[in-house]
Amino acid sequence: MAAARRAPKSGLLELRAPGEQWLRVLVTLAEDFLTVSPGKGSGAEEPPPAPAQLNGGEPCAQVPESLTNVKRTVRIVKQDVGGLGISIKGGRENKMPILISKIFKGLAADQTEALYVGDAILSVNGADLSEATHDEAVQALKKTGKEVVLEVKYMKEISPYFKNSSSGATVSWDPSPAVSLQKQASPILSLRDLKEGKNMPLKMCYVSRKCLPIDPENRYLEVCSADGRIPLFLRVKDEVTAQSWFNAIHTNVNALVPRVKEELRALLAAAGVAGSKEIKHIGWLTEQLPGDGTKNILTILTEKDLLFYNSLPQTRDALNKPTHSYPLIATRLVHSGPSKGSHLYDSELSFALRTGTKKGVETHLFSVETHRDLAMWTRMLVDGCHSAAEFTQEVSAACTWNGRDCTLSIHIDKGFTIFTTEPGISRTILLQQPFEKLQMSSDDGAKMLYLDFGSAEGEIQLDLHSCPKTIVFIIHSFLSAKVTRLGLLA
């Protein structure tokens, strides 16, 4: 066992703290913990002073009245370290223009002496941002080269927006300003907290490089404990170092997953979550929400269900109350790879699921951090759907056919059976057909299911009295599982 132990990794990083301060800290990665303590050594005895904002952070301070609502063009030459040196807020989804919310003293934007907190960014290198979402603006600024030309206009009337909104100065857990995964009262790490060193358990901790605010040099790293109580927002010297730290933390977190599974299995055995006992997979997914926001979800895959949690459940009660539960037999993987139409998911590391429910079809778009994570999740979800079909074997639903109240039974091996049951009389079979005879199935999205077996009855029209999508998805899962049995790709 000793030979398998990984050597600790340590180094001086910067930690984002209240007031947009960046504190120099010593970060040490062990097998079970990530430790953060005050940085020591050359230039690191005390944390660097808080980066001052131009105009003292007040949108109306020191801004000449003659500049109000006047378009200006500002040329910025990026520094080797620090990028543009601004943070932005707003966006179409917030019904606001893209606004400069912070300007950091000494960095490129500050050195122009021509930009102000409250400036609306109208364009970047000629690319119009007047109707851009926050994330579209982030991408536009990321893609700029050494020289950046901004067209801006000072928005004096935006002052209340900055005064009443969150500064975002805390060490962030969820990078989306619109959605907070953890409680708003999550503690903030300060220098006082770090005097003796702060240990973060790595067991199911969340680690990501998909960070906001703007990260043109890809130097940011976001880490949070599984319960959301210890959030860290770290900055390193360059992209290579950020990836090195991510890989090391991610590897150690993954090494602890088998231990987490065993602990959850013990809870599941007692709690009986969704009638399912076996933990197949567990991990963090980032879901895209309506309006371009995102949310981080702790996801547990059992032999029958996909369970969502805000954080790692620590008790039977918490485990028995997922925020959402989706039956795998009615869930389908419909996309894996680059996603069109979303700047957050313009990489290859995304996948989409659809679930048939009584209210219709629910679609969820997720992203992960690595290609290995993507391959693992997509394979486990497809296999899970097939396993759930084999495990379930048969489903039934009340329906009306040709004016008669009856029951539709769908069995993975026996196929389709429509029958009636009356008091004192054994079951009367009205129709029975194997899957192999099914030529077509469709629905109206409201209550009607249509089946065509190419028989004398013609098209079978069944009124299911509710949305048929769940049954439609289950039929697909049974068919897909049967094809997989034959060794073919479903």
Short mmCIF file of C-alpha atoms in Angstrom, two decimals:
data_model
loop_
_atom_site.label_atom_id
_atom_site.label_comp_id
_atom_site.label_asym_id
_atom_site.label_seq_id
_atom_site.Cartn_x
_atom_site.Cartn_y
_atom_site.Cartn_z
CA MET A 1 0.00 0.00 0.00
CA ALA A 2 2.85 2.37 0.79
CA ALA A 3 4.09 2.24 -2.79
CA ALA A 4 0.71 3.44 -4.03
CA ARG A 5 0.66 6.58 -1.89
CA ARG A 6 0.95 9.85 -3.81
CA ALA A 7 3.55 12.40 -2.75
CA PRO A 8 2.08 15.66 -1.33
CA LYS A 9 1.98 18.64 -3.68
CA SER A 10 2.45 22.17 -2.40
CA GLY A 11 3.00 25.67 -3.70
CA LEU A 12 2.28 29.37 -3.29
CA LEU A 13 -1.05 30.35 -4.82
CA GLU A 14 -3.39 33.31 -4.49
CA LEU A 15 -6.74 33.02 -2.71
CA ARG A 16 -9.64 35.32 -3.53
CA ALA A 17 -10.94 36.88 -0.32
CA PRO A 18 -13.47 39.56 0.71
CA GLY A 19 -13.14 42.94 -0.95
CA GLU A 20 -11.66 41.39 -4.11
CA GLN A 21 -8.40 40.84 -2.26
CA TRP A 22 -5.98 38.18 -3.47
CA LEU A 23 -4.12 36.66 -0.52
CA ARG A 24 -0.84 34.82 -1.03
CA VAL A 25 -1.33 31.37 0.52
CA LEU A 26 0.53 28.10 0.81
CA VAL A 27 -1.59 25.26 -0.58
CA THR A 28 -0.67 21.68 0.27
CA LEU A 29 -2.39 18.69 -1.32
CA ALA A 30 -2.38 15.41 0.58
CA GLU A 31 -4.32 12.22 -0.13
CA ASP A 32 -7.37 13.17 1.93
CA PHE A 33 -7.08 16.92 2.45
CA LEU A 34 -6.24 20.22 0.80
CA THR A 35 -4.60 22.54 3.33
CA VAL A 36 -4.49 26.34 2.95
CA SER A 37 -2.25 28.43 5.21
CA PRO A 38 -0.64 31.90 5.08
CA GLY A 39 2.07 32.09 2.44
CA LYS A 40 5.62 32.33 3.74
CA GLY A 41 8.94 32.97 2.12
CA SER A 42 10.18 35.72 -0.15
CA GLY A 43 7.50 38.31 -0.69
CA ALA A 44 4.85 36.18 0.97
CA GLU A 45 5.07 37.05 4.68
CA GLU A 46 1.95 39.20 4.41
CA PRO A 47 -0.81 38.95 1.86
CA PRO A 48 -0.70 41.57 -0.88
CA PRO A 49 -2.85 44.66 -0.31
CA ALA A 50 -6.36 44.65 -1.69
CA PRO A 51 -6.33 45.62 -5.37
CA ALA A 52 -7.90 49.05 -5.46
CA GLN A 53 -10.61 49.86 -7.96
CA LEU A 54 -10.39 52.91 -10.12
CA ASN A 55 -12.72 55.60 -8.71
CA GLY A 56 -12.65 53.81 -5.37
CA GLY A 57 -15.15 51.27 -6.62
CA GLU A 58 -17.97 53.83 -6.73
CA PRO A 59 -19.46 54.19 -10.22
CA CYS A 60 -20.07 57.90 -9.86
CA ALA A 61 -16.77 58.92 -8.23
CA GLN A 62 -14.25 61.05 -10.14
CA VAL A 63 -16.00 60.58 -13.48
CA PRO A 64 -16.18 63.80 -15.51
CA GLU A 65 -19.77 64.79 -16.23
CA SER A 66 -18.78 65.35 -19.86
CA LEU A 67 -18.20 61.59 -20.28
CA THR A 68 -21.70 60.55 -19.19
CA ASN A 69 -23.54 58.69 -22.01
CA VAL A 70 -20.78 59.48 -24.50
CA LYS A 71 -19.26 56.67 -26.57
CA ARG A 72 -15.48 56.34 -26.19
CA THR A 73 -12.86 54.06 -27.70
CA VAL A 74 -10.19 52.76 -25.35
CA ARG A 75 -7.12 50.79 -26.42
CA ILE A 76 -5.68 48.34 -23.86
CA VAL A 77 -2.40 46.46 -24.15
CA LYS A 78 -2.49 43.36 -21.99
CA GLN A 79 0.28 42.69 -19.53
CA ASP A 80 2.09 39.38 -19.36
CA VAL A 81 0.42 38.81 -15.99
CA GLY A 82 -3.05 39.97 -15.00
CA GLY A 83 -4.79 40.18 -18.37
CA LEU A 84 -7.15 43.12 -18.82
CA GLY A 85 -7.54 43.65 -15.08
CA ILE A 86 -11.31 44.08 -15.04
CA SER A 87 -14.41 42.23 -13.88
CA ILE A 88 -17.78 42.53 -15.58
CA LYS A 89 -21.45 42.18 -14.64
CA GLY A 90 -24.77 42.40 -16.44
CA GLY A 91 -25.78 40.80 -19.72
CA ARG A 92 -28.94 40.27 -21.71
CA GLU A 93 -30.26 37.63 -19.28
CA ASN A 94 -30.09 40.27 -16.51
CA LYS A 95 -31.69 42.94 -18.74
CA MET A 96 -28.51 44.97 -18.38
CA PRO A 97 -25.64 45.97 -20.66
CA ILE A 98 -22.21 44.43 -20.11
CA LEU A 99 -20.77 46.62 -17.37
CA ILE A 100 -17.32 47.05 -15.87
CA SER A 101 -17.81 46.28 -12.17
CA LYS A 102 -14.17 46.24 -11.03
CA ILE A 103 -10.91 47.77 -12.26
CA PHE A 104 -7.81 46.51 -10.51
CA LYS A 105 -5.10 49.00 -9.69
CA GLY A 106 -1.86 48.65 -11.60
CA LEU A 107 -3.21 46.26 -14.23
CA ALA A 108 -3.74 46.96 -17.94
CA ALA A 109 -7.17 48.62 -17.79
CA ASP A 110 -6.14 50.83 -14.89
CA GLN A 111 -3.02 51.97 -16.73
CA THR A 112 -5.10 53.45 -19.55
CA GLU A 113 -6.63 55.93 -17.05
CA ALA A 114 -9.58 55.98 -19.46
CA LEU A 115 -11.96 53.39 -18.03
CA TYR A 116 -14.40 53.65 -15.15
CA VAL A 117 -16.50 51.32 -13.01
CA GLY A 118 -19.96 51.67 -14.56
CA ASP A 119 -18.70 51.83 -18.15
CA ALA A 120 -20.86 49.74 -20.48
CA ILE A 121 -18.78 47.71 -22.94
CA LEU A 122 -20.49 48.16 -26.31
CA SER A 123 -17.98 46.22 -28.40
CA VAL A 124 -14.69 44.32 -28.16
CA ASN A 125 -12.34 44.57 -31.15
CA GLY A 126 -15.36 45.49 -33.27
CA ALA A 127 -17.56 42.62 -32.01
CA ASP A 128 -20.92 44.03 -30.87
CA LEU A 129 -21.78 43.25 -27.23
CA SER A 130 -24.89 45.42 -26.96
CA GLU A 131 -27.17 42.34 -26.90
CA ALA A 132 -24.67 39.86 -25.46
CA THR A 133 -25.28 37.59 -22.51
CA HIS A 134 -22.78 37.64 -19.67
CA ASP A 135 -21.16 34.44 -20.90
CA GLU A 136 -21.00 35.64 -24.51
CA ALA A 137 -19.11 38.70 -23.26
CA VAL A 138 -16.77 36.48 -21.24
CA GLN A 139 -15.99 34.43 -24.34
CA ALA A 140 -15.44 37.55 -26.47
CA LEU A 141 -12.96 38.96 -23.95
CA LYS A 142 -11.21 35.60 -23.61
CA LYS A 143 -10.56 35.42 -27.35
CA THR A 144 -8.81 38.78 -27.56
CA GLY A 145 -5.12 39.03 -28.29
CA LYS A 146 -2.41 41.25 -26.83
CA GLU A 147 -4.14 44.45 -27.92
CA VAL A 148 -7.80 45.04 -27.08
CA VAL A 149 -9.98 47.87 -28.36
CA LEU A 150 -13.08 48.55 -26.28
CA GLU A 151 -15.95 50.81 -27.26
CA VAL A 152 -17.51 51.96 -23.99
CA LYS A 153 -20.06 54.40 -22.62
CA TYR A 154 -20.26 55.54 -18.99
CA MET A 155 -23.65 54.65 -17.48
CA LYS A 156 -24.24 56.96 -14.54
CA GLU A 157 -27.75 55.62 -14.00
CA ILE A 158 -26.32 52.15 -13.34
CA SER A 159 -24.91 53.25 -9.94
CA PRO A 160 -27.72 51.65 -7.87
CA TYR A 161 -27.13 48.33 -9.62
CA PHE A 162 -23.62 48.06 -8.22
CA LYS A 163 -24.53 49.36 -4.78
CA ASN A 164 -27.40 46.90 -4.35
CA SER A 165 -25.86 43.82 -5.93
CA SER A 166 -23.43 41.36 -4.45
CA SER A 167 -19.81 42.30 -5.00
CA GLY A 168 -18.92 38.68 -5.68
CA ALA A 169 -15.97 39.15 -3.36
CA THR A 170 -16.43 35.96 -1.41
CA VAL A 171 -14.68 32.81 -2.45
CA SER A 172 -17.27 31.52 -4.88
CA TRP A 173 -18.86 28.06 -4.79
CA ASP A 174 -21.11 28.34 -7.85
CA PRO A 175 -19.61 30.39 -10.68
CA SER A 176 -23.05 31.43 -11.88
CA PRO A 177 -24.23 34.74 -10.38
CA ALA A 178 -27.85 33.68 -10.99
CA VAL A 179 -27.80 30.37 -9.11
CA SER A 180 -26.28 29.58 -5.72
CA LEU A 181 -25.72 25.89 -5.13
CA GLN A 182 -24.94 26.20 -1.45
CA LYS A 183 -26.39 28.30 1.35
CA GLN A 184 -25.84 32.05 1.11
CA ALA A 185 -24.36 31.94 4.63
CA SER A 186 -21.41 29.79 3.61
CA PRO A 187 -18.36 30.97 5.58
CA ILE A 188 -15.78 33.23 3.99
CA LEU A 189 -12.12 32.34 4.34
CA SER A 190 -10.19 35.30 5.72
CA LEU A 191 -6.61 35.75 6.86
CA ARG A 192 -7.75 35.11 10.42
CA ASP A 193 -9.20 31.75 9.35
CA LEU A 194 -5.90 30.83 7.76
CA LYS A 195 -3.57 31.53 10.69
CA GLU A 196 -3.47 27.92 11.79
CA GLY A 197 -4.19 26.51 8.34
CA LYS A 198 -7.54 25.43 6.95
CA ASN A 199 -8.09 21.79 5.95
CA MET A 200 -10.59 20.92 3.24
CA PRO A 201 -11.64 17.25 3.06
CA LEU A 202 -11.17 16.00 -0.49
CA LYS A 203 -13.91 13.38 -0.23
CA MET A 204 -16.33 14.28 -3.08
CA CYS A 205 -15.08 17.86 -3.17
CA TYR A 206 -15.95 19.90 -6.26
CA VAL A 207 -13.08 21.13 -8.45
CA SER A 208 -13.43 23.12 -11.66
CA ARG A 209 -11.59 25.36 -14.08
CA LYS A 210 -14.80 26.72 -15.64
CA CYS A 211 -14.53 29.89 -13.58
CA LEU A 212 -16.17 33.26 -13.64
CA PRO A 213 -15.44 36.20 -13.55
CA ILE A 214 -13.29 36.67 -16.63
CA ASP A 215 -10.26 34.40 -16.78
CA PRO A 216 -8.47 35.34 -20.02
CA GLU A 217 -5.28 33.50 -19.04
CA ASN A 218 -7.11 30.42 -17.69
CA ARG A 219 -5.34 30.77 -14.33
CA TYR A 220 -8.32 30.29 -12.00
CA LEU A 221 -9.23 27.20 -10.04
CA GLU A 222 -12.40 26.68 -8.03
CA VAL A 223 -12.54 24.10 -5.24
CA CYS A 224 -15.28 23.46 -2.69
CA SER A 225 -15.85 20.85 -0.01
CA ALA A 226 -18.66 18.35 -0.58
CA ASP A 227 -20.91 20.09 1.96
CA GLY A 228 -20.28 23.53 0.50
CA ARG A 229 -18.87 24.89 3.77
CA ILE A 230 -15.33 25.53 2.54
CA PRO A 231 -15.21 27.36 -0.80
CA LEU A 232 -11.87 28.28 -2.38
CA PHE A 233 -11.27 30.45 -5.42
CA LEU A 234 -7.60 30.18 -6.34
CA ARG A 235 -5.32 31.88 -8.89
CA VAL A 236 -1.98 30.56 -10.11
CA LYS A 237 0.76 32.00 -12.28
CA ASP A 238 -0.22 30.46 -15.61
CA GLU A 239 -2.50 28.01 -17.41
CA VAL A 240 -0.05 25.12 -17.19
CA THR A 241 0.17 25.44 -13.41
CA ALA A 242 -3.62 25.68 -13.14
CA GLN A 243 -4.01 22.46 -15.10
CA SER A 244 -1.35 20.75 -13.00
CA TRP A 245 -3.16 21.64 -9.77
CA PHE A 246 -6.51 20.64 -11.22
CA ASN A 247 -5.18 17.25 -12.35
CA ALA A 248 -3.63 16.57 -8.94
CA ILE A 249 -6.74 17.52 -6.95
CA HIS A 250 -9.08 15.74 -9.38
CA THR A 251 -6.99 12.56 -9.17
CA ASN A 252 -7.05 12.54 -5.37
CA VAL A 253 -10.80 13.19 -5.29
CA ASN A 254 -11.43 10.30 -7.69
CA ALA A 255 -9.26 7.99 -5.59
CA LEU A 256 -11.66 8.55 -2.68
CA VAL A 257 -14.84 7.75 -4.66
CA PRO A 258 -14.86 4.00 -3.79
CA ARG A 259 -14.88 4.94 -0.10
CA VAL A 260 -17.80 7.32 -0.69
CA LYS A 261 -19.73 4.61 -2.55
CA GLU A 262 -19.37 2.20 0.34
CA GLU A 263 -20.60 4.79 2.83
CA LEU A 264 -23.60 5.63 0.64
CA ARG A 265 -24.42 1.98 0.05
CA ALA A 266 -24.68 1.50 3.80
CA LEU A 267 -27.09 4.44 4.00
CA LEU A 268 -29.07 3.27 0.96
CA ALA A 269 -29.54 -0.18 2.42
CA ALA A 270 -31.27 1.39 5.40
CA ALA A 271 -33.00 4.28 3.64
CA GLY A 272 -34.39 2.46 0.60
CA VAL A 273 -33.96 5.42 -1.76
CA ALA A 274 -36.20 5.03 -4.81
CA GLY A 275 -36.37 1.29 -4.12
CA SER A 276 -32.82 0.92 -5.34
CA LYS A 277 -29.78 -0.31 -3.40
CA GLU A 278 -26.79 -0.34 -5.72
CA ILE A 279 -24.61 2.76 -6.29
CA LYS A 280 -23.29 2.61 -9.84
CA HIS A 281 -21.61 6.00 -10.12
CA ILE A 282 -21.32 9.33 -8.30
CA GLY A 283 -19.86 12.70 -9.23
CA TRP A 284 -20.43 16.39 -9.88
CA LEU A 285 -22.22 17.62 -13.00
CA THR A 286 -22.69 21.23 -14.06
CA GLU A 287 -26.16 21.78 -15.49
CA GLN A 288 -27.04 24.59 -17.86
CA LEU A 289 -30.17 26.38 -16.67
CA PRO A 290 -32.68 28.49 -18.63
CA GLY A 291 -31.24 31.94 -19.15
CA ASP A 292 -27.63 30.73 -19.48
CA GLY A 293 -27.10 30.21 -15.77
CA THR A 294 -25.47 27.06 -14.38
CA LYS A 295 -25.80 24.92 -11.30
CA ASN A 296 -23.48 22.31 -9.84
CA ILE A 297 -25.23 19.06 -8.95
CA LEU A 298 -23.98 16.11 -6.92
CA THR A 299 -25.33 13.20 -8.98
CA ILE A 300 -25.81 9.61 -7.85
CA LEU A 301 -26.56 6.87 -10.35
CA THR A 302 -28.27 3.80 -8.88
CA GLU A 303 -29.44 0.67 -10.66
CA LYS A 304 -32.83 2.27 -11.34
CA ASP A 305 -32.60 6.03 -10.85
CA LEU A 306 -30.64 9.22 -11.42
CA LEU A 307 -30.63 11.23 -8.18
CA PHE A 308 -29.67 14.92 -7.83
CA TYR A 309 -28.44 16.61 -4.62
CA ASN A 310 -27.14 20.07 -3.76
CA SER A 311 -24.33 18.54 -1.71
CA LEU A 312 -23.10 15.14 -0.57
CA PRO A 313 -25.83 13.61 1.65
CA GLN A 314 -24.44 12.73 5.06
CA THR A 315 -27.53 11.18 6.67
CA ARG A 316 -30.23 8.69 5.77
CA ASP A 317 -32.80 11.46 5.75
CA ALA A 318 -30.75 13.61 3.36
CA LEU A 319 -30.07 10.65 1.11
CA ASN A 320 -33.77 9.83 1.03
CA LYS A 321 -34.63 13.36 -0.15
CA PRO A 322 -32.86 14.13 -3.44
CA THR A 323 -33.78 17.46 -5.01
CA HIS A 324 -34.82 15.52 -8.14
CA SER A 325 -35.16 11.86 -9.05
CA TYR A 326 -35.43 10.51 -12.61
CA PRO A 327 -36.12 6.85 -13.50
CA LEU A 328 -33.41 5.55 -15.81
CA ILE A 329 -35.89 3.42 -17.74
CA ALA A 330 -37.60 6.63 -18.91
CA THR A 331 -34.37 8.55 -19.49
CA ARG A 332 -32.37 8.71 -22.71
CA LEU A 333 -28.92 10.04 -23.63
CA VAL A 334 -29.54 12.18 -26.71
CA HIS A 335 -26.30 14.10 -27.11
CA SER A 336 -22.64 13.85 -26.22
CA GLY A 337 -19.95 16.24 -27.39
CA PRO A 338 -19.90 19.88 -28.56
CA SER A 339 -23.23 21.63 -28.01
CA LYS A 340 -24.50 24.14 -30.52
CA GLY A 341 -26.00 27.40 -29.38
CA SER A 342 -24.35 27.62 -25.97
CA HIS A 343 -21.11 29.44 -25.26
CA LEU A 344 -20.82 27.71 -21.91
CA TYR A 345 -20.90 24.35 -23.64
CA ASP A 346 -18.87 25.09 -26.75
CA SER A 347 -16.32 22.47 -25.68
CA GLU A 348 -16.54 18.74 -26.22
CA LEU A 349 -17.25 18.05 -22.57
CA SER A 350 -21.05 18.15 -22.51
CA PHE A 351 -23.96 15.75 -22.80
CA ALA A 352 -27.76 15.96 -22.80
CA LEU A 353 -30.47 13.78 -21.28
CA ARG A 354 -34.19 13.63 -21.92
CA THR A 355 -36.72 12.07 -19.57
CA GLY A 356 -40.33 11.23 -20.35
CA THR A 357 -42.59 12.47 -17.53
CA LYS A 358 -46.32 12.94 -16.92
CA LYS A 359 -45.82 16.60 -17.78
CA GLY A 360 -43.95 15.95 -21.02
CA VAL A 361 -40.28 15.65 -21.95
CA GLU A 362 -37.67 17.22 -19.65
CA THR A 363 -34.29 18.02 -21.19
CA HIS A 364 -31.11 18.53 -19.18
CA LEU A 365 -27.75 19.71 -20.54
CA PHE A 366 -24.67 18.95 -18.45
CA SER A 367 -20.94 19.54 -18.67
CA VAL A 368 -18.03 17.79 -16.99
CA GLU A 369 -14.39 18.67 -16.46
CA THR A 370 -12.47 15.96 -18.34
CA HIS A 371 -12.85 13.65 -21.34
CA ARG A 372 -12.60 10.70 -19.00
CA ASP A 373 -15.52 12.01 -16.94
CA LEU A 374 -17.57 12.44 -20.12
CA ALA A 375 -16.84 8.92 -21.31
CA MET A 376 -17.62 7.48 -17.89
CA TRP A 377 -20.94 9.29 -17.46
CA THR A 378 -22.23 8.60 -20.97
CA ARG A 379 -21.33 4.90 -20.77
CA MET A 380 -22.79 4.50 -17.28
CA LEU A 381 -26.02 6.25 -18.28
CA VAL A 382 -26.53 4.15 -21.41
CA ASP A 383 -25.71 0.93 -19.55
CA GLY A 384 -27.89 2.09 -16.66
CA CYS A 385 -30.87 2.58 -18.94
CA HIS A 386 -30.48 -0.95 -20.31
CA SER A 387 -29.94 -2.45 -16.86
CA ALA A 388 -33.02 -0.64 -15.54
CA ALA A 389 -35.05 -2.09 -18.41
CA GLU A 390 -33.81 -5.62 -17.63
CA PHE A 391 -34.38 -5.06 -13.92
CA THR A 392 -37.91 -3.69 -14.33
CA GLN A 393 -39.04 -6.24 -16.95
CA GLU A 394 -42.63 -5.00 -17.15
CA VAL A 395 -44.68 -1.82 -16.83
CA SER A 396 -48.41 -1.24 -17.14
CA ALA A 397 -50.76 1.70 -17.53
CA ALA A 398 -54.52 2.17 -17.44
CA CYS A 399 -55.98 3.14 -20.79
CA THR A 400 -59.08 3.26 -22.94
CA TRP A 401 -59.24 1.37 -26.25
CA ASN A 402 -62.26 1.32 -28.53
CA GLY A 403 -64.33 2.80 -25.74
CA ARG A 404 -63.38 0.12 -23.20
CA ASP A 405 -61.42 0.69 -19.99
CA CYS A 406 -58.45 -1.66 -20.00
CA THR A 407 -54.79 -2.03 -19.13
CA LEU A 408 -51.74 -1.82 -21.37
CA SER A 409 -48.88 -4.08 -20.25
CA ILE A 410 -45.43 -3.82 -21.84
CA HIS A 411 -42.99 -6.66 -21.07
CA ILE A 412 -39.40 -6.67 -22.29
CA ASP A 413 -39.75 -10.30 -23.48
CA LYS A 414 -43.50 -10.87 -23.95
CA GLY A 415 -44.19 -7.59 -25.71
CA PHE A 416 -47.50 -5.71 -25.65
CA THR A 417 -50.70 -6.95 -24.01
CA ILE A 418 -54.02 -5.12 -23.74
CA PHE A 419 -56.45 -6.73 -21.31
CA THR A 420 -59.47 -6.11 -19.12
CA THR A 421 -60.10 -7.33 -15.60
CA GLU A 422 -63.60 -7.48 -14.17
CA PRO A 423 -64.68 -8.54 -10.66
CA GLY A 424 -65.11 -12.31 -10.45
CA ILE A 425 -63.77 -12.82 -13.98
CA SER A 426 -60.22 -13.74 -14.91
CA ARG A 427 -58.19 -11.42 -17.11
CA THR A 428 -59.48 -11.10 -20.68
CA ILE A 429 -56.79 -10.48 -23.28
CA LEU A 430 -57.92 -8.12 -26.03
CA LEU A 431 -54.64 -7.91 -27.95
CA GLN A 432 -51.15 -9.39 -27.65
CA GLN A 433 -48.18 -8.59 -29.90
CA PRO A 434 -44.40 -9.13 -29.58
CA PHE A 435 -41.89 -6.30 -29.93
CA GLU A 436 -40.74 -7.80 -33.23
CA LYS A 437 -44.11 -6.97 -34.80
CA LEU A 438 -44.03 -3.30 -33.80
CA GLN A 439 -43.70 -1.24 -37.00
CA MET A 440 -44.42 2.21 -35.66
CA SER A 441 -45.15 4.03 -32.42
CA SER A 442 -46.04 7.67 -31.88
CA ASP A 443 -48.03 9.94 -29.60
CA ASP A 444 -49.80 13.29 -29.57
CA GLY A 445 -47.89 14.64 -26.56
CA ALA A 446 -51.13 14.96 -24.59
CA LYS A 447 -52.74 11.56 -23.88
CA MET A 448 -52.85 9.39 -27.02
CA LEU A 449 -50.42 6.56 -27.82
CA TYR A 450 -50.42 5.08 -31.33
CA LEU A 451 -49.06 1.59 -32.04
CA ASP A 452 -48.96 -0.15 -35.41
CA PHE A 453 -48.15 -3.88 -35.55
CA GLY A 454 -49.03 -4.28 -39.22
CA SER A 455 -52.00 -6.45 -38.24
CA ALA A 456 -55.64 -6.48 -39.28
CA GLU A 457 -56.53 -4.11 -36.43
CA GLY A 458 -54.53 -1.38 -38.13
CA GLU A 459 -53.24 1.44 -35.96
CA ILE A 460 -53.98 0.91 -32.26
CA GLN A 461 -55.12 4.15 -30.64
CA LEU A 462 -54.84 4.11 -26.85
CA ASP A 463 -56.03 6.89 -24.55
CA LEU A 464 -53.65 6.82 -21.55
CA HIS A 465 -55.56 9.63 -19.75
CA SER A 466 -52.28 11.52 -19.17
CA CYS A 467 -49.13 12.48 -21.05
CA PRO A 468 -47.83 9.35 -22.84
CA LYS A 469 -44.16 10.37 -22.86
CA THR A 470 -43.15 8.11 -19.96
CA ILE A 471 -44.53 5.04 -21.76
CA VAL A 472 -42.97 6.15 -25.05
CA PHE A 473 -39.52 6.43 -23.45
CA ILE A 474 -39.92 3.06 -21.70
CA ILE A 475 -40.79 1.39 -25.02
CA HIS A 476 -37.56 2.83 -26.45
CA SER A 477 -35.57 1.59 -23.44
CA PHE A 478 -36.96 -1.93 -23.79
CA LEU A 479 -36.14 -1.95 -27.51
CA SER A 480 -32.64 -0.55 -26.90
CA ALA A 481 -31.96 -3.16 -24.21
CA LYS A 482 -33.15 -5.97 -26.50
CA VAL A 483 -30.86 -4.76 -29.30
CA THR A 484 -27.96 -4.60 -26.85
CA ARG A 485 -28.63 -8.23 -25.90
CA LEU A 486 -27.85 -9.15 -29.50
CA GLY A 487 -24.45 -7.49 -29.23
CA LEU A 488 -25.48 -4.57 -31.44
CA LEU A 489 -25.09 -0.88 -30.70
CA ALA A 490 -28.39 0.49 -29.41
#
